[in-house]
mmCIF file of C-alpha atoms in Angstrom:
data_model
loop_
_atom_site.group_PDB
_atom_site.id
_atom_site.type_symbol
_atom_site.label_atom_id
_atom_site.label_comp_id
_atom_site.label_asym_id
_atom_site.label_seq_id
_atom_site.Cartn_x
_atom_site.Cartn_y
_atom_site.Cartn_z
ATOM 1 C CA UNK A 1 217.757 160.228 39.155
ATOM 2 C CA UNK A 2 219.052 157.777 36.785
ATOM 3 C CA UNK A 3 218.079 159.156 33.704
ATOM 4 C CA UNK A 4 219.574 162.534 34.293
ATOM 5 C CA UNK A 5 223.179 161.257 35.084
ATOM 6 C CA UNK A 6 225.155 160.539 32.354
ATOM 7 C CA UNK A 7 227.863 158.817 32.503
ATOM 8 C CA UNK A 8 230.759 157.964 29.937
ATOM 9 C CA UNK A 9 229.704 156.166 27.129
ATOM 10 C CA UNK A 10 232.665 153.699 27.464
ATOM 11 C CA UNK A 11 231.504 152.581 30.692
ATOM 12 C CA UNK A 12 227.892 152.494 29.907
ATOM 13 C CA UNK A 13 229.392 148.508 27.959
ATOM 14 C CA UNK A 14 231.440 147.525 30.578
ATOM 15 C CA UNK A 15 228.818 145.423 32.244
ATOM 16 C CA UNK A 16 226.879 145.495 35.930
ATOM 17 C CA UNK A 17 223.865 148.390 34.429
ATOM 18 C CA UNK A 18 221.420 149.080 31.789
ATOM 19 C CA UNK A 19 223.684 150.443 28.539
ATOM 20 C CA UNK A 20 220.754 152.536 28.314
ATOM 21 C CA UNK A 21 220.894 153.923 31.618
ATOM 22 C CA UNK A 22 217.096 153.329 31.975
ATOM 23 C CA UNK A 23 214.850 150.688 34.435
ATOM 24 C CA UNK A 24 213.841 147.930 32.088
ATOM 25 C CA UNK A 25 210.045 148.906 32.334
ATOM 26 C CA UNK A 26 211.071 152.097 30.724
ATOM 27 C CA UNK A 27 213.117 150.938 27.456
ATOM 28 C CA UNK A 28 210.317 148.340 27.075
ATOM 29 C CA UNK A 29 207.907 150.947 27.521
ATOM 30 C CA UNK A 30 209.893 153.125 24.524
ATOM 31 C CA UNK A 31 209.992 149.676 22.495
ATOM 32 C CA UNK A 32 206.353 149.455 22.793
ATOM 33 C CA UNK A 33 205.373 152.510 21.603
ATOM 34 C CA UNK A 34 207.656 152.161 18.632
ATOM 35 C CA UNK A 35 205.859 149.664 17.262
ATOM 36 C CA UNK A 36 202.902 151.630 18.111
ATOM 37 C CA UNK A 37 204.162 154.185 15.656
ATOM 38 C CA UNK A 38 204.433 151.752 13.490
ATOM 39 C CA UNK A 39 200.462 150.859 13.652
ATOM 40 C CA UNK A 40 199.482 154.214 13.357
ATOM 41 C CA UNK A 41 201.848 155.051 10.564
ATOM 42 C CA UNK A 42 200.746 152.009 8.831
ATOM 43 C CA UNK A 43 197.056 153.330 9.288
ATOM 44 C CA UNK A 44 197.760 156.991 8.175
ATOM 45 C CA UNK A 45 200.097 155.948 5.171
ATOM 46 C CA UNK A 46 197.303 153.894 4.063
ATOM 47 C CA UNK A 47 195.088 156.853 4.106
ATOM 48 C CA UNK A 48 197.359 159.013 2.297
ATOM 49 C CA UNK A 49 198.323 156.408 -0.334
ATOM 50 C CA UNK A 50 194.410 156.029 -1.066
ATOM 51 C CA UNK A 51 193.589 159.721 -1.019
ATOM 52 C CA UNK A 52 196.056 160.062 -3.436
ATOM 53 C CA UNK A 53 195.066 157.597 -5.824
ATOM 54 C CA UNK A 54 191.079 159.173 -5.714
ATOM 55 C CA UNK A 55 190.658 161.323 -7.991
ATOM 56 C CA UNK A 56 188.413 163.479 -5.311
ATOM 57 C CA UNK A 57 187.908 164.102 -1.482
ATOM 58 C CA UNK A 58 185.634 165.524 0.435
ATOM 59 C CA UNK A 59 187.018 168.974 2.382
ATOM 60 C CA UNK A 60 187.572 168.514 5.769
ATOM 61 C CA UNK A 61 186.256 172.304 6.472
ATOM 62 C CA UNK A 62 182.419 171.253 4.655
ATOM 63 C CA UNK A 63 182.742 167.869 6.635
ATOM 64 C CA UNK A 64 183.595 169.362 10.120
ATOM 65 C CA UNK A 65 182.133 172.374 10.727
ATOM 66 C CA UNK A 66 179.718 172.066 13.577
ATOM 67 C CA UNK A 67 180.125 172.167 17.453
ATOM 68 C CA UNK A 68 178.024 171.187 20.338
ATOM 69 C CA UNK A 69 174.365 173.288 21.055
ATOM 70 C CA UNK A 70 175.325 175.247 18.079
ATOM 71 C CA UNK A 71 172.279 175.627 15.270
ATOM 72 C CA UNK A 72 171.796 172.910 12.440
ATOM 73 C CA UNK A 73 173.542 175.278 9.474
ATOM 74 C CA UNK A 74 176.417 176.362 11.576
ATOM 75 C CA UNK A 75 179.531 176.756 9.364
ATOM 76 C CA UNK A 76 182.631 176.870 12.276
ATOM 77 C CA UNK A 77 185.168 175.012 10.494
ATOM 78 C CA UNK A 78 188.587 174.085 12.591
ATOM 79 C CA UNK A 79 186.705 175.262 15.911
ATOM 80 C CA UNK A 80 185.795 172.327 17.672
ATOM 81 C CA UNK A 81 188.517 170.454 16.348
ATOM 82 C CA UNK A 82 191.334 172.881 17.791
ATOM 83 C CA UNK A 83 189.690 172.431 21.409
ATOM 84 C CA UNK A 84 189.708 168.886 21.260
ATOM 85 C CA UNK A 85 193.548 169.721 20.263
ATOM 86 C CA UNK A 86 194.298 172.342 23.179
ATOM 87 C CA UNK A 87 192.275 170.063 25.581
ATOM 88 C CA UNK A 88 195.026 167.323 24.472
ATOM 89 C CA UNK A 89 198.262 169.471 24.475
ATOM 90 C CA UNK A 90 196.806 170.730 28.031
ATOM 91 C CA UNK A 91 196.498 166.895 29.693
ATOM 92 C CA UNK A 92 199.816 166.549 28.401
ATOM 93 C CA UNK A 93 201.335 169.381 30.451
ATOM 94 C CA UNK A 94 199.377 168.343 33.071
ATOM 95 C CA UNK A 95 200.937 164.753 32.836
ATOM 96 C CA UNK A 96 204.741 166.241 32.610
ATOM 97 C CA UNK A 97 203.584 167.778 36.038
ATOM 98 C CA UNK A 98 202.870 164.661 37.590
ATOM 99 C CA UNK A 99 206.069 163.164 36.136
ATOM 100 C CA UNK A 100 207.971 166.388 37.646
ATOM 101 C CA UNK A 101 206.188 166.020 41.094
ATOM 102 C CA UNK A 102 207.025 162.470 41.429
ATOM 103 C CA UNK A 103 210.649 163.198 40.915
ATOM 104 C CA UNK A 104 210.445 165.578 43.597
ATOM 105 C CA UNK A 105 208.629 162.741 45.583
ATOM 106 C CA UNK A 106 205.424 165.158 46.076
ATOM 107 C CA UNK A 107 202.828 162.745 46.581
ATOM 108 C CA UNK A 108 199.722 165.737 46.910
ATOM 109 C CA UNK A 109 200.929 167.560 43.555
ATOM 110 C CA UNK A 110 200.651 163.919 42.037
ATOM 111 C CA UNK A 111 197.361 163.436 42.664
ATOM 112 C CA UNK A 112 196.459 166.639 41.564
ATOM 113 C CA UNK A 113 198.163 166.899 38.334
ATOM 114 C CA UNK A 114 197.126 162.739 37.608
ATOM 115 C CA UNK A 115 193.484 163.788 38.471
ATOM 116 C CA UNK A 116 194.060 167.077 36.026
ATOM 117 C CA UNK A 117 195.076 164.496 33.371
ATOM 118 C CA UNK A 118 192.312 162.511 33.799
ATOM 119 C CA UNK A 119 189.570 165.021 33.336
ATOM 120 C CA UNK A 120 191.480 166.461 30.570
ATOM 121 C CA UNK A 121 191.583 162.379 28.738
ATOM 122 C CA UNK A 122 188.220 162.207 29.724
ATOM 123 C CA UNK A 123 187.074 165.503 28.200
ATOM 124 C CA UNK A 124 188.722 164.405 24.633
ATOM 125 C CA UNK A 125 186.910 161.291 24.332
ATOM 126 C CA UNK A 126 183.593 163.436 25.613
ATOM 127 C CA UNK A 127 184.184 165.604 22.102
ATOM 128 C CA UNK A 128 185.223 162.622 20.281
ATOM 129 C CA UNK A 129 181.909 161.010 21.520
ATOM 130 C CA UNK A 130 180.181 164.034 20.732
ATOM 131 C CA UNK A 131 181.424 164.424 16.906
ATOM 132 C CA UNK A 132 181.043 160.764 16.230
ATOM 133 C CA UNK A 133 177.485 160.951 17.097
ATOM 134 C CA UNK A 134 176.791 164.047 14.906
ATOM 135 C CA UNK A 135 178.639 162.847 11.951
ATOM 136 C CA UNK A 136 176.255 159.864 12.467
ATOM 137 C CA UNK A 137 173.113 161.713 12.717
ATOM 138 C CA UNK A 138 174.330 163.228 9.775
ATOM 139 C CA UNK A 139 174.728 159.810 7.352
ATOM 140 C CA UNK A 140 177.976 159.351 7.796
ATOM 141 C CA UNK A 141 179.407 155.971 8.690
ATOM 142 C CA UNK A 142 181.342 153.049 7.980
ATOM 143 C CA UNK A 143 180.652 151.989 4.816
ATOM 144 C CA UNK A 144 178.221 155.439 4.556
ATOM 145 C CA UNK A 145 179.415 158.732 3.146
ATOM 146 C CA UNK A 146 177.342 161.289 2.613
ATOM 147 C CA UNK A 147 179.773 164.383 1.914
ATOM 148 C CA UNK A 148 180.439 164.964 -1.534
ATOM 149 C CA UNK A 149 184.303 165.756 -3.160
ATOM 150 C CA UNK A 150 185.568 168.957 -2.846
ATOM 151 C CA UNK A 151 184.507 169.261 -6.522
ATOM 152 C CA UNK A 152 181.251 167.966 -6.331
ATOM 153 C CA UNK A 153 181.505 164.958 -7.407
ATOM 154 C CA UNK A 154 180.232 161.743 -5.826
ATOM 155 C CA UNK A 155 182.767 160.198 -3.110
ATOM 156 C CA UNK A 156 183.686 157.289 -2.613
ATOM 157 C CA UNK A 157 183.161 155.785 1.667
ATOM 158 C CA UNK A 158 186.648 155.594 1.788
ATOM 159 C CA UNK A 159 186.588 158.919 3.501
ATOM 160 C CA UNK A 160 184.660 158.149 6.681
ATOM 161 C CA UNK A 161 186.002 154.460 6.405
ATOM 162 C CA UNK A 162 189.392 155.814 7.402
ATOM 163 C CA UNK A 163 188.302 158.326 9.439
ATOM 164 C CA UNK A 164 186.260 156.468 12.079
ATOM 165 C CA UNK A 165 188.617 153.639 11.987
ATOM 166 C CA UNK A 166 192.170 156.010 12.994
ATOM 167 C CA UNK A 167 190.253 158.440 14.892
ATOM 168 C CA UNK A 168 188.397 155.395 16.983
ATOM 169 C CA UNK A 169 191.989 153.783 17.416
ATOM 170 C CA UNK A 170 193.070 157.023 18.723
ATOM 171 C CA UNK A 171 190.151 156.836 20.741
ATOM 172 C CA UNK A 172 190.620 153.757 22.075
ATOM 173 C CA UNK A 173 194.095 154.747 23.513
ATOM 174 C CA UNK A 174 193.335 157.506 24.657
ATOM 175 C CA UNK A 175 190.638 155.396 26.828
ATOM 176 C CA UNK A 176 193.027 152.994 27.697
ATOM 177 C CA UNK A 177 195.534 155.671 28.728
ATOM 178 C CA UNK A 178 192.595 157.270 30.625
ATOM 179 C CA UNK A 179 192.655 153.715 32.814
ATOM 180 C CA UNK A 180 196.490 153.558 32.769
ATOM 181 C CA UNK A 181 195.973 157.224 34.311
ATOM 182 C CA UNK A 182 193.117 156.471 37.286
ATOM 183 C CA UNK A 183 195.290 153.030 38.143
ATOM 184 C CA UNK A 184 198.036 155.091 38.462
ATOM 185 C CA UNK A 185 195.712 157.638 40.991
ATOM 186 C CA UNK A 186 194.794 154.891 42.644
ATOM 187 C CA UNK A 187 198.340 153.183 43.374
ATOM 188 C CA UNK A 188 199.451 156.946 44.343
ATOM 189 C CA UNK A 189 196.352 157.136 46.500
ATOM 190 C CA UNK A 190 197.139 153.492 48.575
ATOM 191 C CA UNK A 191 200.987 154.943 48.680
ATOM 192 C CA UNK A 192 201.860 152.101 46.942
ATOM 193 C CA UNK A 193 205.098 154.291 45.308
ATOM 194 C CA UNK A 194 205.732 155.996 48.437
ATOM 195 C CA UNK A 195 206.533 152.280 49.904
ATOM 196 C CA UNK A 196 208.915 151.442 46.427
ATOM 197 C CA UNK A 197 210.789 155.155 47.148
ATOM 198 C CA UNK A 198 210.222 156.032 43.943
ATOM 199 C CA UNK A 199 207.686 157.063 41.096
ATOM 200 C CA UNK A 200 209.228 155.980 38.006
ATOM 201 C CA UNK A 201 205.411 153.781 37.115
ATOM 202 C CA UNK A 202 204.038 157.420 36.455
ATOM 203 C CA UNK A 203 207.100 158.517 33.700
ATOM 204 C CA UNK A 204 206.140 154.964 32.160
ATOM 205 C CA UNK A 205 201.897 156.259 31.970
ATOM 206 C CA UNK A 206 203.432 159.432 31.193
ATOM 207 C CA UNK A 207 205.339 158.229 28.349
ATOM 208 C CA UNK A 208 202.322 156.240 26.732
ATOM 209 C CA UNK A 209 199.879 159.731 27.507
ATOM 210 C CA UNK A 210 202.770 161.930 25.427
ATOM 211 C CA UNK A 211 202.319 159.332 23.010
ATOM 212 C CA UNK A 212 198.745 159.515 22.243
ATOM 213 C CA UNK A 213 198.980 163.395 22.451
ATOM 214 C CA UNK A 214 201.934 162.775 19.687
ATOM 215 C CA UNK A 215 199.536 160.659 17.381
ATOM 216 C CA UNK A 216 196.748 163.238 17.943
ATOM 217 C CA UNK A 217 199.258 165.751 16.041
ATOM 218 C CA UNK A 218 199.573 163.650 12.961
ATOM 219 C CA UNK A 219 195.592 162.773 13.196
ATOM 220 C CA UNK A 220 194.380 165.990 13.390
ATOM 221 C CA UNK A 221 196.927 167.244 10.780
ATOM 222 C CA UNK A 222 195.761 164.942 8.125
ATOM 223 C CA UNK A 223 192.223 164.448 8.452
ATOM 224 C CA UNK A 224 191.288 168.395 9.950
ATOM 225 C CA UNK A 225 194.152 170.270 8.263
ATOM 226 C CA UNK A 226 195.015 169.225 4.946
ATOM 227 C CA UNK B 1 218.975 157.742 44.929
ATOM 228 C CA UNK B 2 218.458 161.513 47.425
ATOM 229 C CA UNK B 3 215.818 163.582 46.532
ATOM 230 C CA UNK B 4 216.799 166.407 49.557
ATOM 231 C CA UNK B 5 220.293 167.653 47.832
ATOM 232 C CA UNK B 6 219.403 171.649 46.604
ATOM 233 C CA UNK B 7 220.789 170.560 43.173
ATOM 234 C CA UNK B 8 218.069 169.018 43.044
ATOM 235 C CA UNK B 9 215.655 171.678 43.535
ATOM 236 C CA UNK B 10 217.602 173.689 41.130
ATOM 237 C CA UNK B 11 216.961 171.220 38.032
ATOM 238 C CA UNK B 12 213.380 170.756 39.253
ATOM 239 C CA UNK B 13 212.830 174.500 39.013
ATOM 240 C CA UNK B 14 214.485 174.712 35.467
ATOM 241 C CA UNK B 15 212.473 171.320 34.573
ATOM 242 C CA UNK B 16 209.418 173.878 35.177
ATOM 243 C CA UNK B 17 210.759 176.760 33.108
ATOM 244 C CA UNK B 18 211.603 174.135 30.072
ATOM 245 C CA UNK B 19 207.751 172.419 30.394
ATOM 246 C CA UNK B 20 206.383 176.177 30.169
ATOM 247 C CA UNK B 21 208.706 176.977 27.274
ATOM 248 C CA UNK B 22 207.856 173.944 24.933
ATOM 249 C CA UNK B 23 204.021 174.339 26.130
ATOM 250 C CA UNK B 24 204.353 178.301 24.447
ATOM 251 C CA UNK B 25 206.102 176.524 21.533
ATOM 252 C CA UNK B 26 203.358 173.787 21.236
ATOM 253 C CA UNK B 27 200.608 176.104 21.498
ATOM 254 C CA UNK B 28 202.329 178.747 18.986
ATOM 255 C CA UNK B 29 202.956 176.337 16.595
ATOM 256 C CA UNK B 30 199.305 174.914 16.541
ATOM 257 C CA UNK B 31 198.185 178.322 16.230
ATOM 258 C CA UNK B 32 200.182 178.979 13.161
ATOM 259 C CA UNK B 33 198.670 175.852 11.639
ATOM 260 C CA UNK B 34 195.028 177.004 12.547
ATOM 261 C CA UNK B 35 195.906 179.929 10.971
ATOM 262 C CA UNK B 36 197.242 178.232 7.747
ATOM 263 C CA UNK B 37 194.067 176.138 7.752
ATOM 264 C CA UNK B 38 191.266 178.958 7.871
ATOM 265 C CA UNK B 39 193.608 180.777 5.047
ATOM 266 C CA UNK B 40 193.549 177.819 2.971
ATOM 267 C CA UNK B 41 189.913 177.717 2.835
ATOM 268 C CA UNK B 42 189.690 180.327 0.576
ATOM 269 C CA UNK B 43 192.183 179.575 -1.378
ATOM 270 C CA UNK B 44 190.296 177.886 -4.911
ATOM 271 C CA UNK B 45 190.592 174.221 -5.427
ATOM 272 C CA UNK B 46 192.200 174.162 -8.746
ATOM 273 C CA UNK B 47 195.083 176.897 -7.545
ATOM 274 C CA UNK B 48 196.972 173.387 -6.571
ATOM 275 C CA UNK B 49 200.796 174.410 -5.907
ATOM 276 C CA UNK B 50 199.781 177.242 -3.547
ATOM 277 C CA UNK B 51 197.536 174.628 -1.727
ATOM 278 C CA UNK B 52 200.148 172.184 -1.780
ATOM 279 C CA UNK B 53 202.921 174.662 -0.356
ATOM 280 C CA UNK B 54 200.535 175.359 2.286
ATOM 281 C CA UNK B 55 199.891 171.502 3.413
ATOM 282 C CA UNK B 56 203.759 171.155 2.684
ATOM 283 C CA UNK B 57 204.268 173.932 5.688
ATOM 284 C CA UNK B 58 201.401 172.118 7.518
ATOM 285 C CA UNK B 59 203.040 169.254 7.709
ATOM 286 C CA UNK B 60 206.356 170.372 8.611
ATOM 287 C CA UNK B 61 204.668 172.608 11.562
ATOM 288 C CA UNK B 62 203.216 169.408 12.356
ATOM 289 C CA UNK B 63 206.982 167.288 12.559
ATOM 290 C CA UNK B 64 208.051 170.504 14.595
ATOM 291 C CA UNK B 65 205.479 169.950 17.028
ATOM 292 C CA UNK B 66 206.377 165.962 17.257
ATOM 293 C CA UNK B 67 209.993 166.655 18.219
ATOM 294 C CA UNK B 68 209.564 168.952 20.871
ATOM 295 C CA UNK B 69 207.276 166.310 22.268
ATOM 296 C CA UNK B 70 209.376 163.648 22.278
ATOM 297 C CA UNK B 71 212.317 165.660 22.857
ATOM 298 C CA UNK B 72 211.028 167.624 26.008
ATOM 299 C CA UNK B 73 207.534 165.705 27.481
ATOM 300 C CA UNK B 74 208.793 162.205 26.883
ATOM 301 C CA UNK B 75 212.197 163.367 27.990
ATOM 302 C CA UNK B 76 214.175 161.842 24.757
ATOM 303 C CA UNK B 77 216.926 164.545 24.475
ATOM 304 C CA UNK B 78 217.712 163.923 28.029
ATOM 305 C CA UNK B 79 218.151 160.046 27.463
ATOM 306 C CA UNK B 80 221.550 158.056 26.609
ATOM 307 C CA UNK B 81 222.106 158.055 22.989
ATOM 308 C CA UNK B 82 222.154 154.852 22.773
ATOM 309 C CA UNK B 83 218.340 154.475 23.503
ATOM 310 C CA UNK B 84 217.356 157.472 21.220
ATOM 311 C CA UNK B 85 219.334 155.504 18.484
ATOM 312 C CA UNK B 86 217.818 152.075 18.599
ATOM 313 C CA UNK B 87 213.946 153.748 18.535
ATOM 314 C CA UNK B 88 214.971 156.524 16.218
ATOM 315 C CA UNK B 89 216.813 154.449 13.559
ATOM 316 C CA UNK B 90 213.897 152.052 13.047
ATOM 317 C CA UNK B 91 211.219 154.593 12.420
ATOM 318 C CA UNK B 92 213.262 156.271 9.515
ATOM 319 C CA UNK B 93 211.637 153.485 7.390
ATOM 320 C CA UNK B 94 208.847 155.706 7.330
ATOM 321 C CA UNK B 95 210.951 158.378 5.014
ATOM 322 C CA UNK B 96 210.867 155.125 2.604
ATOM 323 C CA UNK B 97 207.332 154.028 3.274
ATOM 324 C CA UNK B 98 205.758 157.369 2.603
ATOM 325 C CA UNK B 99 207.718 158.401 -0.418
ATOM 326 C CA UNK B 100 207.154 154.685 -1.603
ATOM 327 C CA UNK B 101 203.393 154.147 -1.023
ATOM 328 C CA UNK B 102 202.437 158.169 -2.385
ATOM 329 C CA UNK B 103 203.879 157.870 -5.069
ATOM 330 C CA UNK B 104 202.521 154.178 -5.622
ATOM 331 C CA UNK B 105 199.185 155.715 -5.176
ATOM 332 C CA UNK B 106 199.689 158.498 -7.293
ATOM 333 C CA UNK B 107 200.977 156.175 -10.033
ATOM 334 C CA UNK B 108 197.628 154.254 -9.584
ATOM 335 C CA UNK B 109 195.483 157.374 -9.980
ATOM 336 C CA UNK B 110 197.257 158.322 -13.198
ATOM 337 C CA UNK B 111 196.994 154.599 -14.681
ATOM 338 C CA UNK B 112 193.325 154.340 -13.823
ATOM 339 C CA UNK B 113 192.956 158.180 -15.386
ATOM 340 C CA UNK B 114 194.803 157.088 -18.757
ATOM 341 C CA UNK B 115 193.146 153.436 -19.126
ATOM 342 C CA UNK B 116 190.302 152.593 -17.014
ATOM 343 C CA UNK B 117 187.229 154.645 -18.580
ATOM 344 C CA UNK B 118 184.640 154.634 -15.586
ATOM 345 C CA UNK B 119 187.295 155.508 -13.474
ATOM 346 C CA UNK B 120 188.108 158.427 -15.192
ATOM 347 C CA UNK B 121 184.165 159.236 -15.866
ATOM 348 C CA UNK B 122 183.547 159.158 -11.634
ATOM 349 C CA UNK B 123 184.715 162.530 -11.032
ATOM 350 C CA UNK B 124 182.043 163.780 -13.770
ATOM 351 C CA UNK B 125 179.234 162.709 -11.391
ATOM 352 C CA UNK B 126 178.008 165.612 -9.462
ATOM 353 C CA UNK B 127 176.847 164.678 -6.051
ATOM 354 C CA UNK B 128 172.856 164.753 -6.434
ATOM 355 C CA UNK B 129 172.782 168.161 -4.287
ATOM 356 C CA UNK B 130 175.671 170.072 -3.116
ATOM 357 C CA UNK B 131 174.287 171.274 -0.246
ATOM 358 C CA UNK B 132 175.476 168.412 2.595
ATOM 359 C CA UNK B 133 172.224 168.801 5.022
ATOM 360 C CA UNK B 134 169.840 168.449 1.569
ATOM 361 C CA UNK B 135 172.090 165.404 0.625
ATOM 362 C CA UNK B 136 171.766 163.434 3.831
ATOM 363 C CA UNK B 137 167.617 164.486 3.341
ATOM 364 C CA UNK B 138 167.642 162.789 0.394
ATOM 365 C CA UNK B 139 170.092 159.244 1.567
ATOM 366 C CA UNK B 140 167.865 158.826 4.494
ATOM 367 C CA UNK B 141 164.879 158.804 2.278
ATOM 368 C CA UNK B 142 166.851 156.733 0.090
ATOM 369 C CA UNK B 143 168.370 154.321 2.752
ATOM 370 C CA UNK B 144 164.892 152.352 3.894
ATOM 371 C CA UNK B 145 164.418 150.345 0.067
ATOM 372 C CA UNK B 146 168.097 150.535 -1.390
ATOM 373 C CA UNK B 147 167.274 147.920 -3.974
ATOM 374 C CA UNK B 148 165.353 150.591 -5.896
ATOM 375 C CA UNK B 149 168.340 151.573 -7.029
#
């Protein structure tokens, strides 16, 4: 494979191959999500620069404590929250799979690892759906918040404000990597990489998947955590 | 490129071993932060270092867990290091924008604290009830005729 051999970085200049010793969809790819990072850093910096100029915020354990079919005054703090997480860290394994298999040029462990990733995407947004519509039912909405500080005191919306907006961006990659994911099934499916010899599309889906996994780790750390 | 040499089905089978590894690591790591979060609840409100060193080691738990997935499931470590350095180098402007913007914010709380009076009287306004499932009660029957506020 290209990326595994290594080769002397004075020769890597001299001309005739990638000094990165990657296809050119694949740097681009890393480019890409680079400024990605830069998005979603711009959106959780925000946050954090306006949560700490409040005085107050609501805690995330009085905001987020329910799950799905559970009673009205369940208190389960962190619960539902840590599947969605597992679910995510799971799909991501699942996804290094696929990369692995295609390597290995195993077109059946493919499928079955990209379709594994797939239900796994698929069953995030399902929870995401799910707690978006409950926080709704609950008041809580752009421009609506009806959780109180931690204190007591009355809060401003700038809590939900942020959090529908960077959890529904995260959302809406995680849909779009969803797609990425079941156009990459399908090309598999129609043998479309066993006719290039290779698989290297896949590590390019896999790459953006790892990243939205990645950006679920800072999410969930600063809106569920602290 | 071969795919049929048995070197290669030697690095494929420690591939596997390393994906399992960082998956244990990954799912330790989120368990320690769990962990830190369900502790923290009971920690009070006003006890603020001890609640701070705790989302301090949050946080850093949390970087842990965002190198070993770039390193290992987007494959960075095993990249040239020329391509780790031209996406790692831009994105330590983030040390500087997060130190910079905190503490802007910070500095904005304490200005608005020392001068700006109804800023500083906000945080004496209790919420009308502090139980959350009475409070949304009451803004729905608020909601329909706002303007009677």
């Amino acid at each position: 494979m290209t990326t595994t051999t290594t080769a002397p970085a004075d020769k890597l200049w001299g001309g005739g191959k990638s000094p990165f010793n990657v296809e050119y969809g694949k740097l681009m790819m890393w480019y890409f999500l680079m400024s990605d990072a830069f998005t979603f850093g711009a959106f959780l910096i925000s946050y954090g620069t306006i949560r700490f100029s409040s005085v107050g915020w609501p805690d995330p354990n009085k905001v987020f404590k329910s799950y799905p079919f559970a009673a009205e005054h369940a208190n389960a703090p962190l619960v539902f929250v840590s599947i969605m997480t597992f679910i995510l860290i799971v799909s991501s394994v699942t996804m290094v799979m696929a990369v692995q298999a295609g390597h290995q040029m195993r077109k059946k462990a493919v499928v079955t690892n990209l379709i594994l990733t797939i239900i796994g995407g698929i069953a995030f947004l399902s929870c995401q759906a799910w707690e978006w519509h409950h926080l709704f039912t609950e008041g809580a909405w752009w421009g609506r918040n009806p959780f109180p500080n931690a204190d007591g005191s009355i809060a401003s919306t700038n809590f939900t404000n942020y959090f529908f907006t960077i959890t529904g961006f995260h959302g809406f990659h995680v849909f779009s990597g969803v797609i990425i994911n079941i156009v990459m099934l399908i090309m598999t499916l129609t043998n479309q990489f066993e006719k290039r010899g290779h698989y290297l599309m896949i590590e390019k889906a896999g790459l953006y998947w790892h990243f939205v996994d990645l950006v679920w780790v800072f999410v969930f750390t600063c809106f569920y955590l602290i | 490129m071969d795919h049929t040499t048995n070197a290669h089905a030697d690095h494929a089978a420690e591939a596997r071993k390393e994906i399992w590894k960082v998956t244990g690591i990954l799912t330790v790591l989120t368990i320690i932060e769990l962990a830190l979060g369900f502790y923290m609840m009971n920690v009070p409100l006003d006890e603020f270092s001890k609640r701070n060193f705790i989302k301090g080691t949050i946080v850093i738990l949390m970087l842990a867990k965002a190198f070993y997935i770039i390193a290992y499931f987007m494959h960075m470590k095993h990249e040239v290091k020329n391509l780790i350095m031209t996406t790692a180098v831009p994105l330590t402007l983030f040390i500087w924008f997060i130190i910079a913007f905190l503490y802007e914010g910070n500095s904005y709380k304490n200005l608005r604290n020392t001068y700006d009076g109804h800023f500083r009287d906000r945080k004496e306004i209790k919420a009308p009830v502090k139980e959350e499932h009475e409070a949304v009660k009451e803004i729905k029957a608020v909601e329909p005729k706002p303007a009677a506020e």
